Amino acid sequence: MDFKKELKSSGLKKTKHRTEILEILDRSDQPIPAEDVYLDLKERGVTVNLSTVYRTLETLSDRGLATKVKISGEKRALYELNRMVHKHYLVCLECKKMMAIESCPLEGYEKKLAEKTDYLISGHRLDIYGYCPQCREKHRDEQ
């Protein structure tokens, strides 16, 4: 992905921190917390403060380049590259691993609800919580 072009079209200057953060989000297969982005930057030898990572992620989110994900019961936000794909997640209550759900089960319902209520619906969130196979297997072994 050409992050320089994406940043420019969003009205942002291309900076090393923005580009590096976008690359980290691009490589991740699930939303990640700012702290993990910070640690990844440190491992790459990029000198940056955690507060700068937070501000940059918020800016990227505000400009539509990243998506901020909030999971019920969690205090911290997670971030992912905005690939312009509508997603929902299965969330493991134990290890917090997230898996994207390929299709949207609310698409038809949203249309019917808009017709019934005369609301102009702009979006929705759906996260499904449970225990992933690895965590279930771990508990099975403990019994």
mmCIF file of C-alpha atoms in Angstrom:
data_model
loop_
_atom_site.group_PDB
_atom_site.id
_atom_site.type_symbol
_atom_site.label_atom_id
_atom_site.label_comp_id
_atom_site.label_asym_id
_atom_site.label_seq_id
_atom_site.Cartn_x
_atom_site.Cartn_y
_atom_site.Cartn_z
ATOM 1 C CA MET A 1 0.000 0.000 0.000
ATOM 2 C CA ASP A 2 1.270 3.478 -0.849
ATOM 3 C CA PHE A 3 1.066 5.172 2.554
ATOM 4 C CA LYS A 4 2.534 8.424 1.261
ATOM 5 C CA LYS A 5 -0.400 8.759 -1.139
ATOM 6 C CA GLU A 6 -2.918 7.728 1.536
ATOM 7 C CA LEU A 7 -1.535 10.239 4.035
ATOM 8 C CA LYS A 8 -1.561 13.033 1.464
ATOM 9 C CA SER A 9 -5.136 12.320 0.377
ATOM 10 C CA SER A 10 -6.140 12.477 4.055
ATOM 11 C CA GLY A 11 -4.527 15.883 4.456
ATOM 12 C CA LEU A 12 -1.604 14.594 6.504
ATOM 13 C CA LYS A 13 2.117 14.977 5.937
ATOM 14 C CA LYS A 14 4.169 11.838 5.507
ATOM 15 C CA THR A 15 6.269 11.390 8.629
ATOM 16 C CA LYS A 16 8.453 8.492 9.700
ATOM 17 C CA HIS A 17 6.218 7.720 12.689
ATOM 18 C CA ARG A 18 2.997 7.764 10.659
ATOM 19 C CA THR A 19 4.462 5.580 7.940
ATOM 20 C CA GLU A 20 5.979 3.090 10.405
ATOM 21 C CA ILE A 21 2.718 2.861 12.370
ATOM 22 C CA LEU A 22 0.694 2.281 9.197
ATOM 23 C CA GLU A 23 3.126 -0.475 8.189
ATOM 24 C CA ILE A 24 2.722 -2.153 11.589
ATOM 25 C CA LEU A 25 -1.074 -1.994 11.289
ATOM 26 C CA ASP A 26 -0.857 -3.322 7.736
ATOM 27 C CA ARG A 27 1.115 -6.394 8.877
ATOM 28 C CA SER A 28 -1.237 -7.217 11.742
ATOM 29 C CA ASP A 29 -3.999 -9.751 11.128
ATOM 30 C CA GLN A 30 -6.120 -8.352 13.961
ATOM 31 C CA PRO A 31 -6.606 -5.059 15.814
ATOM 32 C CA ILE A 32 -3.739 -4.257 18.210
ATOM 33 C CA PRO A 33 -3.320 -1.923 21.193
ATOM 34 C CA ALA A 34 -1.144 1.195 21.052
ATOM 35 C CA GLU A 35 1.285 -0.427 23.484
ATOM 36 C CA ASP A 36 2.008 -3.233 20.989
ATOM 37 C CA VAL A 37 2.583 -0.671 18.235
ATOM 38 C CA TYR A 38 4.988 1.152 20.555
ATOM 39 C CA LEU A 39 6.904 -2.053 21.359
ATOM 40 C CA ASP A 40 7.117 -2.960 17.663
ATOM 41 C CA LEU A 41 8.543 0.488 16.892
ATOM 42 C CA LYS A 42 11.121 0.098 19.666
ATOM 43 C CA GLU A 43 12.157 -3.312 18.268
ATOM 44 C CA ARG A 44 12.671 -1.663 14.868
ATOM 45 C CA GLY A 45 14.920 0.946 16.482
ATOM 46 C CA VAL A 46 12.451 3.815 16.042
ATOM 47 C CA THR A 47 12.748 6.372 18.839
ATOM 48 C CA VAL A 48 9.251 7.426 19.875
ATOM 49 C CA ASN A 49 7.240 8.143 23.027
ATOM 50 C CA LEU A 50 4.149 6.107 23.865
ATOM 51 C CA SER A 51 2.145 9.361 23.940
ATOM 52 C CA THR A 52 3.231 10.059 20.345
ATOM 53 C CA VAL A 53 2.015 6.606 19.308
ATOM 54 C CA TYR A 54 -1.374 7.288 20.938
ATOM 55 C CA ARG A 55 -1.688 10.702 19.269
ATOM 56 C CA THR A 56 -0.649 9.324 15.892
ATOM 57 C CA LEU A 57 -3.115 6.431 16.100
ATOM 58 C CA GLU A 58 -5.901 8.839 17.057
ATOM 59 C CA THR A 59 -5.008 11.125 14.147
ATOM 60 C CA LEU A 60 -4.903 8.209 11.709
ATOM 61 C CA SER A 61 -8.242 7.027 13.061
ATOM 62 C CA ASP A 62 -9.799 10.500 12.826
ATOM 63 C CA ARG A 63 -8.647 10.766 9.185
ATOM 64 C CA GLY A 64 -10.004 7.327 8.271
ATOM 65 C CA LEU A 65 -6.651 5.608 7.706
ATOM 66 C CA ALA A 66 -6.987 3.437 10.812
ATOM 67 C CA THR A 67 -9.996 2.038 12.584
ATOM 68 C CA LYS A 68 -10.370 2.268 16.351
ATOM 69 C CA VAL A 69 -11.965 -0.834 17.852
ATOM 70 C CA LYS A 70 -13.434 -0.894 21.358
ATOM 71 C CA ILE A 71 -14.268 -4.240 22.899
ATOM 72 C CA SER A 72 -16.896 -4.401 25.615
ATOM 73 C CA GLY A 73 -15.357 -4.666 29.079
ATOM 74 C CA GLU A 74 -11.909 -3.558 27.903
ATOM 75 C CA LYS A 75 -10.520 -0.159 28.856
ATOM 76 C CA ARG A 76 -7.998 0.165 26.052
ATOM 77 C CA ALA A 77 -8.762 0.674 22.403
ATOM 78 C CA LEU A 78 -7.347 -1.431 19.608
ATOM 79 C CA TYR A 79 -6.354 -0.192 16.172
ATOM 80 C CA GLU A 80 -6.227 -1.698 12.717
ATOM 81 C CA LEU A 81 -5.531 -0.447 9.230
ATOM 82 C CA ASN A 82 -8.738 0.751 7.603
ATOM 83 C CA ARG A 83 -9.051 -1.518 4.596
ATOM 84 C CA MET A 84 -12.529 -0.192 3.860
ATOM 85 C CA VAL A 85 -14.058 -3.579 4.659
ATOM 86 C CA HIS A 86 -16.985 -3.872 7.045
ATOM 87 C CA LYS A 87 -16.110 -6.374 9.801
ATOM 88 C CA HIS A 88 -17.378 -7.958 12.954
ATOM 89 C CA TYR A 89 -15.306 -10.033 15.348
ATOM 90 C CA LEU A 90 -15.338 -13.189 17.428
ATOM 91 C CA VAL A 91 -13.497 -12.268 20.650
ATOM 92 C CA CYS A 92 -11.982 -14.794 23.041
ATOM 93 C CA LEU A 93 -12.849 -13.832 26.607
ATOM 94 C CA GLU A 94 -9.660 -15.405 27.921
ATOM 95 C CA CYS A 95 -6.756 -14.629 25.578
ATOM 96 C CA LYS A 96 -8.496 -11.655 23.863
ATOM 97 C CA LYS A 97 -7.640 -13.012 20.406
ATOM 98 C CA MET A 98 -9.957 -11.600 17.754
ATOM 99 C CA MET A 99 -11.096 -13.257 14.562
ATOM 100 C CA ALA A 100 -12.894 -11.356 11.826
ATOM 101 C CA ILE A 101 -16.279 -12.649 10.709
ATOM 102 C CA GLU A 102 -16.434 -12.684 6.923
ATOM 103 C CA SER A 103 -20.071 -11.757 6.418
ATOM 104 C CA CYS A 104 -22.398 -9.315 8.138
ATOM 105 C CA PRO A 105 -25.448 -10.971 9.687
ATOM 106 C CA LEU A 106 -27.068 -7.571 10.322
ATOM 107 C CA GLU A 107 -27.160 -6.263 6.751
ATOM 108 C CA GLY A 108 -30.775 -7.237 6.004
ATOM 109 C CA TYR A 109 -31.951 -6.398 9.519
ATOM 110 C CA GLU A 110 -30.443 -2.909 9.292
ATOM 111 C CA LYS A 111 -32.399 -2.183 6.089
ATOM 112 C CA LYS A 112 -35.679 -3.420 7.593
ATOM 113 C CA LEU A 113 -35.059 -1.416 10.774
ATOM 114 C CA ALA A 114 -34.402 1.757 8.756
ATOM 115 C CA GLU A 115 -37.660 1.282 6.831
ATOM 116 C CA LYS A 116 -39.637 0.546 10.002
ATOM 117 C CA THR A 117 -38.261 3.439 12.088
ATOM 118 C CA ASP A 118 -37.450 5.989 9.353
ATOM 119 C CA TYR A 119 -33.939 6.282 10.810
ATOM 120 C CA LEU A 120 -31.032 7.020 8.534
ATOM 121 C CA ILE A 121 -28.740 4.303 9.882
ATOM 122 C CA SER A 122 -25.066 5.078 9.431
ATOM 123 C CA GLY A 123 -23.556 1.897 10.849
ATOM 124 C CA HIS A 124 -23.488 -0.702 13.586
ATOM 125 C CA ARG A 125 -21.129 -2.836 15.697
ATOM 126 C CA LEU A 126 -21.406 -6.473 16.527
ATOM 127 C CA ASP A 127 -18.845 -8.454 18.478
ATOM 128 C CA ILE A 128 -19.455 -12.032 19.557
ATOM 129 C CA TYR A 129 -17.738 -13.263 22.718
ATOM 130 C CA GLY A 130 -16.726 -16.769 23.684
ATOM 131 C CA TYR A 131 -13.678 -18.997 24.084
ATOM 132 C CA CYS A 132 -11.324 -19.866 21.239
ATOM 133 C CA PRO A 133 -10.405 -23.517 20.567
ATOM 134 C CA GLN A 134 -6.937 -23.094 22.127
ATOM 135 C CA CYS A 135 -8.297 -21.708 25.412
ATOM 136 C CA ARG A 136 -11.017 -24.373 25.557
ATOM 137 C CA GLU A 137 -8.399 -27.078 24.972
ATOM 138 C CA LYS A 138 -6.159 -25.605 27.695
ATOM 139 C CA HIS A 139 -9.010 -25.815 30.226
ATOM 140 C CA ARG A 140 -9.925 -29.325 29.094
ATOM 141 C CA ASP A 141 -6.329 -30.395 29.861
ATOM 142 C CA GLU A 142 -6.513 -28.838 33.348
ATOM 143 C CA GLN A 143 -9.504 -30.948 34.364
#
